[in-house]
Coordinates of C-alpha atoms (C1' of nucleotides) in Angstrom, one line a residue:
Chain A
M24 CA 34.8 6.1 -1.5
T25 CA 34.4 4.9 -5.1
T26 CA 33.3 7.2 -7.8
D27 CA 31.7 4.4 -9.9
P28 CA 28.2 6.0 -10.6
Y29 CA 26.5 2.7 -10.1
N30 CA 27.9 2.2 -6.7
I31 CA 27.7 5.6 -4.9
A32 CA 24.0 5.3 -4.5
C33 CA 23.7 3.4 -1.3
T34 CA 22.2 5.5 1.5
H35 CA 23.3 3.2 4.3
G36 CA 26.9 4.2 4.1
F37 CA 28.2 1.0 2.6
I38 CA 28.3 -0.3 -1.0
Q39 CA 25.6 -2.7 -1.9
S40 CA 26.0 -3.9 -5.3
S41 CA 24.3 -7.3 -5.5
C42 CA 20.8 -8.5 -5.3
S43 CA 21.8 -11.4 -3.0
D44 CA 23.0 -8.8 -0.5
C45 CA 20.1 -6.5 -0.9
N46 CA 17.7 -6.3 2.1
L47 CA 14.9 -5.5 -0.3
K48 CA 15.2 -8.8 -2.3
G49 CA 12.3 -10.3 -0.4
L50 CA 10.1 -7.6 -1.9
C51 CA 11.1 -7.4 -5.5
L52 CA 12.4 -10.9 -6.1
P53 CA 10.6 -14.2 -5.5
I54 CA 11.4 -15.7 -2.1
A55 CA 11.7 -19.2 -3.5
M56 CA 14.6 -18.3 -5.8
D57 CA 18.0 -20.1 -5.5
L58 CA 21.2 -18.1 -5.3
K59 CA 22.3 -19.1 -8.8
D60 CA 19.2 -17.6 -10.3
I61 CA 19.4 -14.5 -8.2
D62 CA 22.9 -14.1 -9.6
R63 CA 21.6 -14.4 -13.1
V64 CA 19.1 -11.6 -12.4
N65 CA 21.7 -9.6 -10.7
D66 CA 23.9 -9.7 -13.8
I67 CA 21.4 -7.9 -16.0
I68 CA 20.5 -5.2 -13.5
K69 CA 21.9 -1.7 -13.8
R70 CA 22.1 0.3 -10.5
S71 CA 21.5 4.0 -10.9
R72 CA 23.4 7.0 -9.7
P73 CA 21.3 9.0 -7.2
I74 CA 18.3 10.7 -8.8
H75 CA 17.5 14.1 -7.4
A76 CA 14.2 15.4 -6.3
G77 CA 12.2 16.5 -9.4
E78 CA 14.4 14.5 -11.8
H79 CA 12.5 12.3 -14.3
I80 CA 13.4 8.7 -14.9
Y81 CA 11.3 8.6 -18.0
R82 CA 8.3 10.3 -19.6
T83 CA 5.2 9.2 -21.4
G84 CA 6.0 8.3 -25.0
D85 CA 9.7 7.4 -24.3
G86 CA 10.7 4.0 -25.7
F87 CA 10.0 1.2 -23.3
T88 CA 13.2 -0.8 -22.5
S89 CA 13.2 -1.3 -18.8
I90 CA 11.2 -1.7 -15.6
F91 CA 12.6 -0.2 -12.4
A92 CA 12.8 -1.3 -8.8
V93 CA 13.0 1.5 -6.2
R94 CA 16.1 1.0 -4.1
S95 CA 16.0 4.1 -1.9
G96 CA 13.9 7.3 -1.7
S97 CA 10.5 7.6 -3.3
I98 CA 9.1 8.0 -6.7
K99 CA 5.8 9.2 -8.1
T100 CA 4.1 8.3 -11.4
Y101 CA 1.7 10.5 -13.2
L102 CA -0.3 10.9 -16.4
L103 CA -0.8 14.2 -18.4
D104 CA -4.0 14.5 -20.2
D105 CA -4.5 16.4 -23.5
D106 CA -5.0 19.6 -21.7
G107 CA -1.7 19.1 -19.6
V108 CA -3.7 18.3 -16.5
E109 CA -1.6 16.1 -14.2
Q110 CA -2.9 12.9 -12.5
V111 CA -0.7 11.2 -10.0
T112 CA -1.2 7.5 -10.5
G113 CA 1.1 6.0 -7.8
F114 CA 3.7 6.4 -5.2
Y115 CA 6.5 4.0 -5.1
L116 CA 8.8 3.1 -2.1
P117 CA 11.9 1.0 -1.8
G118 CA 11.3 -2.6 -2.9
E119 CA 8.5 -1.7 -5.2
I120 CA 8.6 -2.1 -9.0
L121 CA 7.3 0.3 -11.5
G122 CA 7.0 0.5 -15.3
F123 CA 4.6 -2.3 -16.0
D124 CA 2.5 0.0 -18.0
G125 CA 4.6 0.5 -21.2
I126 CA 4.9 -3.2 -22.0
G127 CA 1.6 -3.0 -23.8
N128 CA 2.7 -0.9 -26.7
N129 CA 6.4 -0.7 -26.2
T130 CA 6.1 2.9 -25.1
H131 CA 6.1 4.2 -21.6
G132 CA 2.5 5.1 -20.5
C133 CA 3.3 7.5 -17.8
N134 CA 5.8 10.0 -16.3
V135 CA 8.1 8.9 -13.5
V136 CA 9.7 11.5 -11.2
S137 CA 11.7 11.2 -8.1
M138 CA 10.2 13.0 -5.0
E139 CA 13.5 13.1 -3.1
T140 CA 17.0 11.8 -3.8
S141 CA 16.4 8.2 -4.8
T142 CA 18.2 5.3 -6.4
V143 CA 16.7 2.6 -8.6
C144 CA 17.6 -0.6 -10.2
E145 CA 17.0 -0.7 -13.9
I146 CA 15.8 -4.1 -15.2
P147 CA 16.1 -4.3 -19.0
F148 CA 12.8 -5.9 -19.9
E149 CA 13.9 -8.0 -22.9
R150 CA 16.7 -9.6 -20.8
I151 CA 14.4 -10.3 -17.8
E152 CA 11.8 -11.7 -20.3
E153 CA 14.4 -14.1 -21.6
L154 CA 15.3 -15.1 -18.1
S155 CA 11.6 -15.6 -17.3
L156 CA 11.4 -18.2 -20.0
Q157 CA 14.2 -20.1 -18.3
I158 CA 13.2 -19.6 -14.7
P159 CA 9.6 -20.4 -14.2
V160 CA 9.4 -19.0 -10.7
L161 CA 10.5 -15.7 -12.1
Q162 CA 7.9 -15.7 -14.9
R163 CA 5.4 -16.4 -12.2
H164 CA 6.7 -13.7 -10.0
F165 CA 6.3 -11.0 -12.7
F166 CA 2.7 -12.2 -13.4
Q167 CA 2.1 -11.9 -9.7
L168 CA 3.6 -8.4 -9.4
M169 CA 1.5 -7.2 -12.3
S170 CA -1.5 -8.8 -10.9
Q171 CA -0.9 -7.1 -7.6
Q172 CA -0.6 -3.8 -9.4
I173 CA -4.0 -4.4 -11.0
E174 CA -5.6 -5.3 -7.7
S175 CA -4.3 -2.3 -6.0
D176 CA -5.4 0.0 -8.9
H177 CA -8.8 -1.5 -8.5
Q178 CA -8.8 -0.7 -4.8
M179 CA -7.8 2.8 -5.8
M180 CA -10.8 3.0 -8.1
M181 CA -13.0 2.0 -5.2
T182 CA -11.4 4.8 -3.1
L183 CA -11.9 7.4 -5.7
S184 CA -15.4 6.4 -6.6
K185 CA -16.9 5.6 -3.2
K186 CA -15.0 7.3 -0.4
N187 CA -15.2 10.9 0.9
A188 CA -12.3 13.1 1.7
E189 CA -11.6 11.5 5.2
G190 CA -11.8 8.0 3.7
R191 CA -9.4 8.8 0.9
V192 CA -6.8 10.4 3.1
T193 CA -6.9 7.7 5.8
T194 CA -6.8 5.0 3.1
L195 CA -3.5 6.5 1.9
L196 CA -2.1 6.7 5.4
V197 CA -3.0 3.1 6.1
S198 CA -1.4 2.0 2.8
L199 CA 1.8 4.0 3.6
S200 CA 1.9 2.7 7.2
N201 CA 1.6 -0.9 5.9
R202 CA 4.3 -0.4 3.3
F203 CA 6.7 1.2 5.9
S204 CA 6.3 -1.6 8.3
R205 CA 6.9 -4.2 5.6
R206 CA 10.4 -2.7 5.5
N207 CA 10.6 -2.9 9.3
L208 CA 10.1 0.8 9.7
S209 CA 7.7 2.3 12.2
A210 CA 4.0 1.8 11.3
K211 CA 3.1 4.5 13.7
S212 CA 5.4 7.3 12.9
L213 CA 6.1 8.2 9.3
R214 CA 7.4 11.0 7.2
L215 CA 5.3 11.6 4.1
P216 CA 7.6 11.6 1.1
M217 CA 5.0 13.6 -1.0
S218 CA 3.7 17.1 -0.8
R219 CA 0.0 18.0 -0.1
M220 CA -0.3 18.9 -3.7
D221 CA 0.6 15.3 -4.8
I222 CA -1.6 13.8 -2.1
G223 CA -4.5 15.9 -3.3
N224 CA -3.8 15.1 -6.9
F225 CA -3.6 11.4 -6.3
L226 CA -6.8 11.3 -4.2
G227 CA -8.9 13.6 -6.4
L228 CA -9.0 16.4 -3.8
T229 CA -7.7 19.9 -3.6
I230 CA -4.7 20.7 -1.3
E231 CA -7.2 22.7 0.9
T232 CA -9.4 19.7 1.5
V233 CA -6.3 17.5 2.2
S234 CA -5.0 20.1 4.7
R235 CA -8.4 20.5 6.4
T236 CA -8.8 16.6 6.6
F237 CA -5.4 16.3 8.3
S238 CA -6.5 19.0 10.8
R239 CA -9.8 17.3 11.5
L240 CA -8.1 13.9 12.0
Q241 CA -5.7 15.6 14.4
K242 CA -8.5 17.4 16.3
E243 CA -10.2 14.0 16.7
G244 CA -7.0 12.6 18.2
I245 CA -6.6 10.0 15.5
I246 CA -3.2 11.3 14.2
N247 CA -0.7 14.0 15.0
V248 CA 0.4 16.1 12.1
D249 CA 3.5 18.2 11.8
G250 CA 4.0 19.2 8.2
R251 CA 5.0 15.9 6.6
E252 CA 5.6 14.1 9.9
I253 CA 2.6 11.9 10.8
H254 CA 2.1 10.0 14.0
I255 CA -0.8 7.5 14.2
N256 CA -2.2 7.7 17.7
D257 CA -5.3 5.6 17.3
N258 CA -4.9 3.0 14.7
E259 CA -8.3 1.4 15.3
K260 CA -10.1 4.7 14.7
L261 CA -7.9 5.3 11.7
H262 CA -9.1 2.1 10.2
S263 CA -12.7 2.8 10.9
V264 CA -12.6 6.2 9.3
C265 CA -10.9 4.6 6.4
H266 CA -14.2 3.1 5.3
A267 CA -16.0 6.5 5.4
S268 CA -18.0 6.8 2.2
K269 CA -19.6 9.8 0.5
Chain B
M6 CA -28.0 -30.0 -32.4
T7 CA -25.4 -31.3 -30.0
T8 CA -26.0 -31.3 -26.2
D9 CA -22.3 -31.1 -25.4
P10 CA -22.3 -28.3 -22.8
Y11 CA -19.0 -26.9 -24.3
N12 CA -20.4 -26.6 -27.7
I13 CA -24.0 -25.2 -27.5
A14 CA -22.7 -21.8 -26.6
C15 CA -22.3 -20.2 -29.9
T16 CA -24.6 -17.4 -30.6
H17 CA -24.0 -17.3 -34.4
G18 CA -26.0 -20.4 -34.9
F19 CA -23.1 -22.7 -35.8
I20 CA -20.6 -24.5 -33.6
Q21 CA -17.4 -22.8 -33.2
S22 CA -15.0 -24.9 -31.2
S23 CA -11.5 -23.9 -32.1
C24 CA -9.4 -20.8 -31.6
S25 CA -8.2 -20.8 -35.2
D26 CA -11.7 -20.5 -36.5
C27 CA -12.6 -17.8 -33.9
N28 CA -13.1 -14.3 -35.3
L29 CA -12.0 -12.9 -32.0
K30 CA -8.5 -14.5 -32.0
G31 CA -7.0 -11.2 -33.1
L32 CA -8.1 -9.8 -29.9
C33 CA -7.2 -12.4 -27.3
L34 CA -4.2 -14.2 -29.0
P35 CA -1.0 -12.7 -30.4
I36 CA -1.4 -11.9 -34.1
A37 CA 2.1 -13.3 -34.9
M38 CA 1.4 -16.8 -33.6
D39 CA 1.7 -19.8 -36.0
L40 CA -1.2 -22.3 -36.4
K41 CA 0.6 -25.0 -34.6
D42 CA 0.9 -22.9 -31.4
I43 CA -2.7 -21.6 -31.7
D44 CA -3.7 -25.3 -31.7
R45 CA -1.6 -25.9 -28.5
V46 CA -3.5 -23.1 -26.9
N47 CA -6.8 -24.3 -28.2
D48 CA -6.2 -27.7 -26.7
I49 CA -6.2 -26.3 -23.1
I50 CA -9.1 -24.0 -23.4
K51 CA -12.6 -25.0 -22.0
R52 CA -15.5 -23.4 -23.7
S53 CA -18.4 -22.6 -21.4
R54 CA -22.1 -23.4 -21.6
P55 CA -24.1 -20.1 -21.8
I56 CA -23.9 -18.1 -18.7
H57 CA -27.2 -16.3 -17.9
A58 CA -27.7 -12.7 -16.9
G59 CA -26.8 -12.4 -13.2
E60 CA -24.9 -15.6 -13.0
H61 CA -21.5 -15.4 -11.4
I62 CA -18.4 -16.9 -13.0
Y63 CA -16.4 -16.6 -9.8
R64 CA -16.4 -14.6 -6.6
T65 CA -13.8 -12.9 -4.5
G66 CA -11.9 -15.4 -2.4
D67 CA -12.5 -18.3 -4.8
G68 CA -9.4 -20.3 -5.5
F69 CA -7.7 -18.9 -8.7
T70 CA -7.2 -21.5 -11.4
S71 CA -8.2 -19.8 -14.6
I72 CA -8.4 -16.6 -16.6
F73 CA -11.4 -16.1 -18.9
A74 CA -11.8 -14.6 -22.4
V75 CA -15.3 -13.3 -23.2
R76 CA -16.6 -15.0 -26.3
S77 CA -20.1 -13.5 -26.5
G78 CA -22.3 -11.3 -24.3
S79 CA -20.9 -9.0 -21.7
I80 CA -19.5 -9.3 -18.2
K81 CA -18.9 -7.0 -15.3
T82 CA -16.4 -7.3 -12.5
Y83 CA -16.9 -5.7 -9.1
L84 CA -15.4 -5.5 -5.6
L85 CA -17.3 -5.6 -2.3
D86 CA -15.8 -3.6 0.5
D87 CA -16.1 -4.6 4.2
D88 CA -19.5 -2.9 4.4
G89 CA -20.9 -4.8 1.4
V90 CA -20.6 -1.7 -0.8
E91 CA -20.2 -2.6 -4.4
Q92 CA -17.7 -1.1 -6.8
V93 CA -17.8 -2.0 -10.4
T94 CA -14.2 -2.3 -11.6
G95 CA -14.7 -3.1 -15.2
F96 CA -17.0 -4.1 -18.1
Y97 CA -15.7 -6.9 -20.5
L98 CA -16.8 -7.4 -24.0
P99 CA -16.1 -10.3 -26.5
G100 CA -12.5 -10.7 -27.2
E101 CA -11.4 -9.2 -23.9
I102 CA -9.7 -11.1 -21.1
L103 CA -10.4 -11.0 -17.4
G104 CA -9.1 -12.5 -14.2
F105 CA -5.6 -11.1 -14.1
D106 CA -6.1 -10.0 -10.6
G107 CA -6.1 -13.3 -8.7
I108 CA -2.6 -14.3 -9.9
G109 CA -1.1 -12.3 -7.1
N110 CA -2.2 -14.4 -4.2
N111 CA -3.7 -17.4 -5.9
T112 CA -7.2 -16.2 -5.0
H113 CA -9.7 -14.3 -7.1
G114 CA -9.7 -10.6 -6.2
C115 CA -13.0 -9.7 -7.5
N116 CA -16.5 -10.9 -8.4
V117 CA -17.4 -11.6 -12.0
V118 CA -21.0 -11.6 -13.2
S119 CA -22.6 -11.9 -16.6
M120 CA -24.8 -8.9 -17.6
E121 CA -26.7 -10.9 -20.3
T122 CA -26.4 -14.4 -21.7
S123 CA -22.7 -14.8 -22.3
T124 CA -20.1 -17.4 -23.2
V125 CA -16.6 -17.4 -22.1
C126 CA -13.4 -19.4 -22.8
E127 CA -11.8 -20.7 -19.7
I128 CA -8.0 -20.7 -19.8
P129 CA -6.4 -22.7 -17.0
F130 CA -3.6 -20.5 -15.8
E131 CA -1.0 -23.2 -14.9
R132 CA -1.4 -24.7 -18.3
I133 CA -1.1 -21.4 -20.2
E134 CA 1.8 -20.5 -17.9
E135 CA 3.6 -23.6 -19.0
L136 CA 2.9 -22.9 -22.6
S137 CA 4.1 -19.3 -22.1
L138 CA 7.5 -20.7 -21.1
Q139 CA 7.7 -22.6 -24.4
I140 CA 6.1 -20.0 -26.7
P141 CA 7.9 -16.6 -26.1
V142 CA 5.4 -14.7 -28.1
L143 CA 2.7 -16.0 -25.8
Q144 CA 4.5 -14.9 -22.7
R145 CA 5.0 -11.5 -24.2
H146 CA 1.3 -11.4 -25.1
F147 CA 0.2 -12.0 -21.5
F148 CA 2.7 -9.4 -20.2
Q149 CA 1.2 -7.0 -22.8
L150 CA -2.5 -7.8 -21.9
M151 CA -1.8 -7.2 -18.2
S152 CA 0.1 -4.1 -19.0
Q153 CA -2.8 -2.8 -21.0
Q154 CA -5.1 -3.5 -18.1
I155 CA -2.8 -1.5 -15.9
E156 CA -2.8 1.4 -18.4
S157 CA -6.5 1.5 -18.7
D158 CA -7.0 1.3 -15.0
H159 CA -4.8 4.4 -14.7
Q160 CA -6.9 6.2 -17.3
M161 CA -9.9 5.3 -15.1
M162 CA -8.2 6.7 -12.1
M163 CA -7.7 9.9 -14.0
T164 CA -11.4 9.8 -15.0
L165 CA -12.6 9.3 -11.5
S166 CA -10.2 11.8 -9.9
K167 CA -10.4 14.7 -12.4
K168 CA -13.5 14.6 -14.6
N169 CA -17.1 15.8 -13.8
A170 CA -20.2 13.9 -14.6
E171 CA -20.3 14.7 -18.3
G172 CA -16.6 13.9 -18.7
R173 CA -17.1 10.5 -17.0
V174 CA -20.2 9.5 -18.9
T175 CA -18.8 10.5 -22.3
T176 CA -15.4 8.8 -21.5
L177 CA -17.4 5.6 -21.1
L178 CA -19.3 6.1 -24.3
V179 CA -16.1 6.7 -26.3
S180 CA -14.5 3.6 -24.8
L181 CA -17.5 1.5 -25.6
S182 CA -17.7 2.9 -29.1
N183 CA -14.1 2.1 -29.8
R184 CA -14.4 -1.4 -28.4
F185 CA -17.5 -2.0 -30.5
S186 CA -15.8 -0.8 -33.7
R187 CA -12.8 -3.0 -33.0
R188 CA -15.1 -5.9 -33.5
N189 CA -16.4 -4.3 -36.7
L190 CA -19.7 -3.2 -35.1
S191 CA -21.1 0.3 -35.5
A192 CA -19.2 2.9 -33.6
K193 CA -22.2 5.3 -33.9
S194 CA -25.1 3.1 -32.7
L195 CA -24.7 0.9 -29.8
R196 CA -26.7 -0.8 -27.2
L197 CA -25.4 -0.4 -23.6
P198 CA -25.0 -3.9 -22.1
M199 CA -25.2 -2.4 -18.5
S200 CA -27.8 -0.7 -16.5
R201 CA -27.8 2.9 -15.3
M202 CA -27.0 1.5 -11.9
D203 CA -23.9 -0.2 -13.1
I204 CA -22.8 2.9 -15.1
G205 CA -23.2 5.1 -12.1
N206 CA -21.4 2.7 -9.8
F207 CA -18.5 2.3 -12.2
L208 CA -18.2 6.1 -12.7
G209 CA -18.7 7.1 -9.1
L210 CA -22.0 8.8 -9.8
T211 CA -25.6 8.2 -8.7
I212 CA -28.1 6.8 -11.2
E213 CA -29.9 10.1 -11.1
T214 CA -26.8 12.0 -12.2
V215 CA -26.1 9.5 -15.0
S216 CA -29.7 9.9 -16.2
R217 CA -29.6 13.6 -16.1
T218 CA -26.2 13.6 -17.9
F219 CA -27.6 11.5 -20.7
S220 CA -30.6 13.8 -21.0
R221 CA -28.3 16.9 -21.1
L222 CA -26.1 15.3 -23.8
Q223 CA -29.3 14.5 -25.8
K224 CA -30.6 18.0 -25.4
E225 CA -27.2 19.4 -26.7
G226 CA -27.7 17.1 -29.8
I227 CA -24.5 15.1 -29.1
I228 CA -26.2 11.8 -28.7
N229 CA -29.6 10.2 -28.9
V230 CA -30.8 8.1 -26.0
D231 CA -33.5 5.6 -25.9
G232 CA -33.1 3.5 -22.8
R233 CA -30.0 1.5 -23.4
E234 CA -29.9 2.4 -27.1
I235 CA -27.4 5.2 -27.8
H236 CA -26.8 6.9 -31.1
I237 CA -23.8 9.2 -31.4
N238 CA -24.7 12.2 -33.5
D239 CA -21.7 14.5 -33.0
N240 CA -18.6 12.5 -32.4
E241 CA -16.4 15.6 -32.3
K242 CA -18.4 17.3 -29.6
L243 CA -18.6 14.0 -27.8
H244 CA -14.8 13.8 -27.7
S245 CA -14.5 17.4 -26.6
V246 CA -17.0 17.0 -23.7
C247 CA -14.9 14.0 -22.8
H248 CA -12.2 16.2 -21.4
A249 CA -14.6 18.1 -19.2
S250 CA -13.0 18.4 -15.7
K251 CA -14.5 19.3 -12.4
Chain C
dA11 C1' -56.6 -7.5 -16.1
dC12 C1' -54.0 -7.4 -11.8
dG13 C1' -50.9 -5.7 -8.4
dG14 C1' -45.9 -5.8 -7.8
dT15 C1' -41.3 -5.1 -9.0
dT16 C1' -37.6 -3.1 -11.6
dG17 C1' -35.3 0.5 -14.4
dC18 C1' -35.2 5.0 -15.7
dT19 C1' -36.4 10.0 -15.6
dT20 C1' -37.2 14.5 -13.6
dG21 C1' -37.8 18.0 -9.9
dA22 C1' -36.7 20.3 -5.3
dT23 C1' -33.4 20.6 -1.6
dT24 C1' -29.1 19.8 0.8
dT25 C1' -24.2 19.3 1.4
dA26 C1' -19.3 18.0 0.7
dG27 C1' -15.9 19.7 -1.2
dG28 C1' -14.3 23.2 -4.7
dT29 C1' -12.9 28.1 -5.3
dC30 C1' -11.2 32.4 -3.9
dA31 C1' -8.6 34.8 -0.6
dA32 C1' -5.6 35.9 3.2
dC33 C1' -1.9 34.6 5.9
dA34 C1' 2.1 32.2 8.3
dG35 C1' 6.4 29.7 8.7
dA36 C1' 10.5 27.9 6.4
dA37 C1' 13.8 28.0 3.3
dA38 C1' 16.2 30.1 -0.4
dA39 C1' 17.9 34.2 -2.7
dA40 C1' 19.6 38.8 -2.6
Chain D
dT5 C1' 19.4 41.6 7.1
dT6 C1' 15.2 41.8 3.9
dT7 C1' 12.8 39.9 0.2
dT8 C1' 11.0 36.3 -2.4
dT9 C1' 9.3 31.9 -3.0
dC10 C1' 7.3 27.8 -1.6
dT11 C1' 4.2 24.9 1.1
dG12 C1' 0.8 24.5 4.1
dT13 C1' -3.3 26.2 6.9
dT14 C1' -7.7 28.4 7.7
dG15 C1' -11.9 31.1 6.7
dA16 C1' -16.0 32.6 3.7
dC17 C1' -18.7 31.5 -0.1
dC18 C1' -20.4 28.9 -4.0
dT19 C1' -21.5 25.0 -7.0
dA20 C1' -21.9 20.2 -8.8
dA21 C1' -23.7 16.4 -7.6
dA22 C1' -25.9 13.7 -3.7
dT23 C1' -30.2 13.0 -1.5
dC24 C1' -35.1 12.9 -1.2
dA25 C1' -39.2 12.3 -3.5
dA26 C1' -42.5 11.4 -7.1
dG27 C1' -44.0 9.4 -11.2
dC28 C1' -43.8 6.6 -15.4
dA29 C1' -43.2 2.6 -18.6
dA30 C1' -42.0 -2.1 -19.1
dC31 C1' -42.2 -6.6 -17.5
dC32 C1' -43.2 -10.1 -14.3
dG33 C1' -46.1 -13.9 -12.3
dT34 C1' -50.8 -14.8 -11.2

DNA sequence: ACGGTTGCTTGATTTAGGTCAACAGAAAAA
DNA sequence: TTTTTCTGTTGACCTAAATCAAGCAACCGT
């Protein structure tokens, strides 16, 4: 086994060191990109050593130099307000890209921490910006990724503003289920990468309410809960509860 | 007076038909852009006839072709969920750019409606995308604008998730005050462009709670309220109430 | 001058979810 | 082994904001 810090990260047991081999490339790179251009992107990417649970990738105020693609594990982003109150602003799973805040004023706008052992691909922004000038489909891709982030943030505003506890929790479950199945993992059985604390913080609820909501959904036969293991029994009901408003 | 629909829009009483003359260009275009490039941008922009209160600029699902800069008046964006429930996702004032959702899947992701008589500059996206490949500072600018939108959406998530009614209302007032003063308007006295309904919808509160909160802030001497006219008496207190959490 | 509609305010009551408190299982430490 | 810590669950109670209801002023079209 190699000791190269950029190559020991793969969780699948084999070294995966190039974008063209990566089974996540359909998520973080444009599909319609020819191999030559993928290699040009590949050349500027730095692959990380494993990042342990609780370890930060960057913090608010750090100089902005790179965006990051999650390769394995799971990551959360959060803000701290003036009083030190934490607000979780997002959960990021393999194939997803984070760090698009930060471009605005050349300073990272949030804190990023690993929720379990994770690996990321670091994408130096100035380099990818140059490439984007030369590869139109890449420029378009980044506009699209940022646009999707904006759309999903707006959905989140809707969730926080209009939905009750059941609606919020089920919305998160549906989102996670979709994102797992995009990676060809089970949409029915999933292991939550985050604590009840983080769920509550993200959804604007207390841990007690999150816990009670899980229990209620289980009692109604919609899901089975065993700690962080969730099984979706009744997807239809789950989706209908999803719209529950306050 | 001309009847050219693209040139009757100016509210200042004179025709203003070029970006280089526009007193908002510092807000929607990069500062470090030379005149030649500003003219190239100017050439692709379509200036709108006046859009009346309640008139839509586009709706969710419409084909995405352009982003828009607000030139005068005020605009709100909102989502409709499956049950037809409205969620206001943003208020846009002169110099601000909207429509960055929509890039992701080539379809507009929200509804956009004018809150009063407004004019906008329509920026055809494919044209500005081409220009962005040729003018690096312009590409950077759009990345920055989208990044700022993401950051402010995250702040909004914090507001909705963590703040009580007073915190939410004052946060909106502070934001509006800042955005008015950016345009060299009074930061102390402002006229709200939106109804109590829209404020409540945006902030995840009922109109009654919004109304009561305004009344309470007035009783505490922090602001004066006369319908949509707001005067900020005690900016310091306003900012401290701003952090009020639930 | 006329109802009718719309936007906003205020009061009385209800309720979802917050707060406080106790406890249990799992994992880590001693 | 016991102890401690951490995470999650459940119960009792309380409170901020929702809901329900009434009323008022401004503005509309007739």
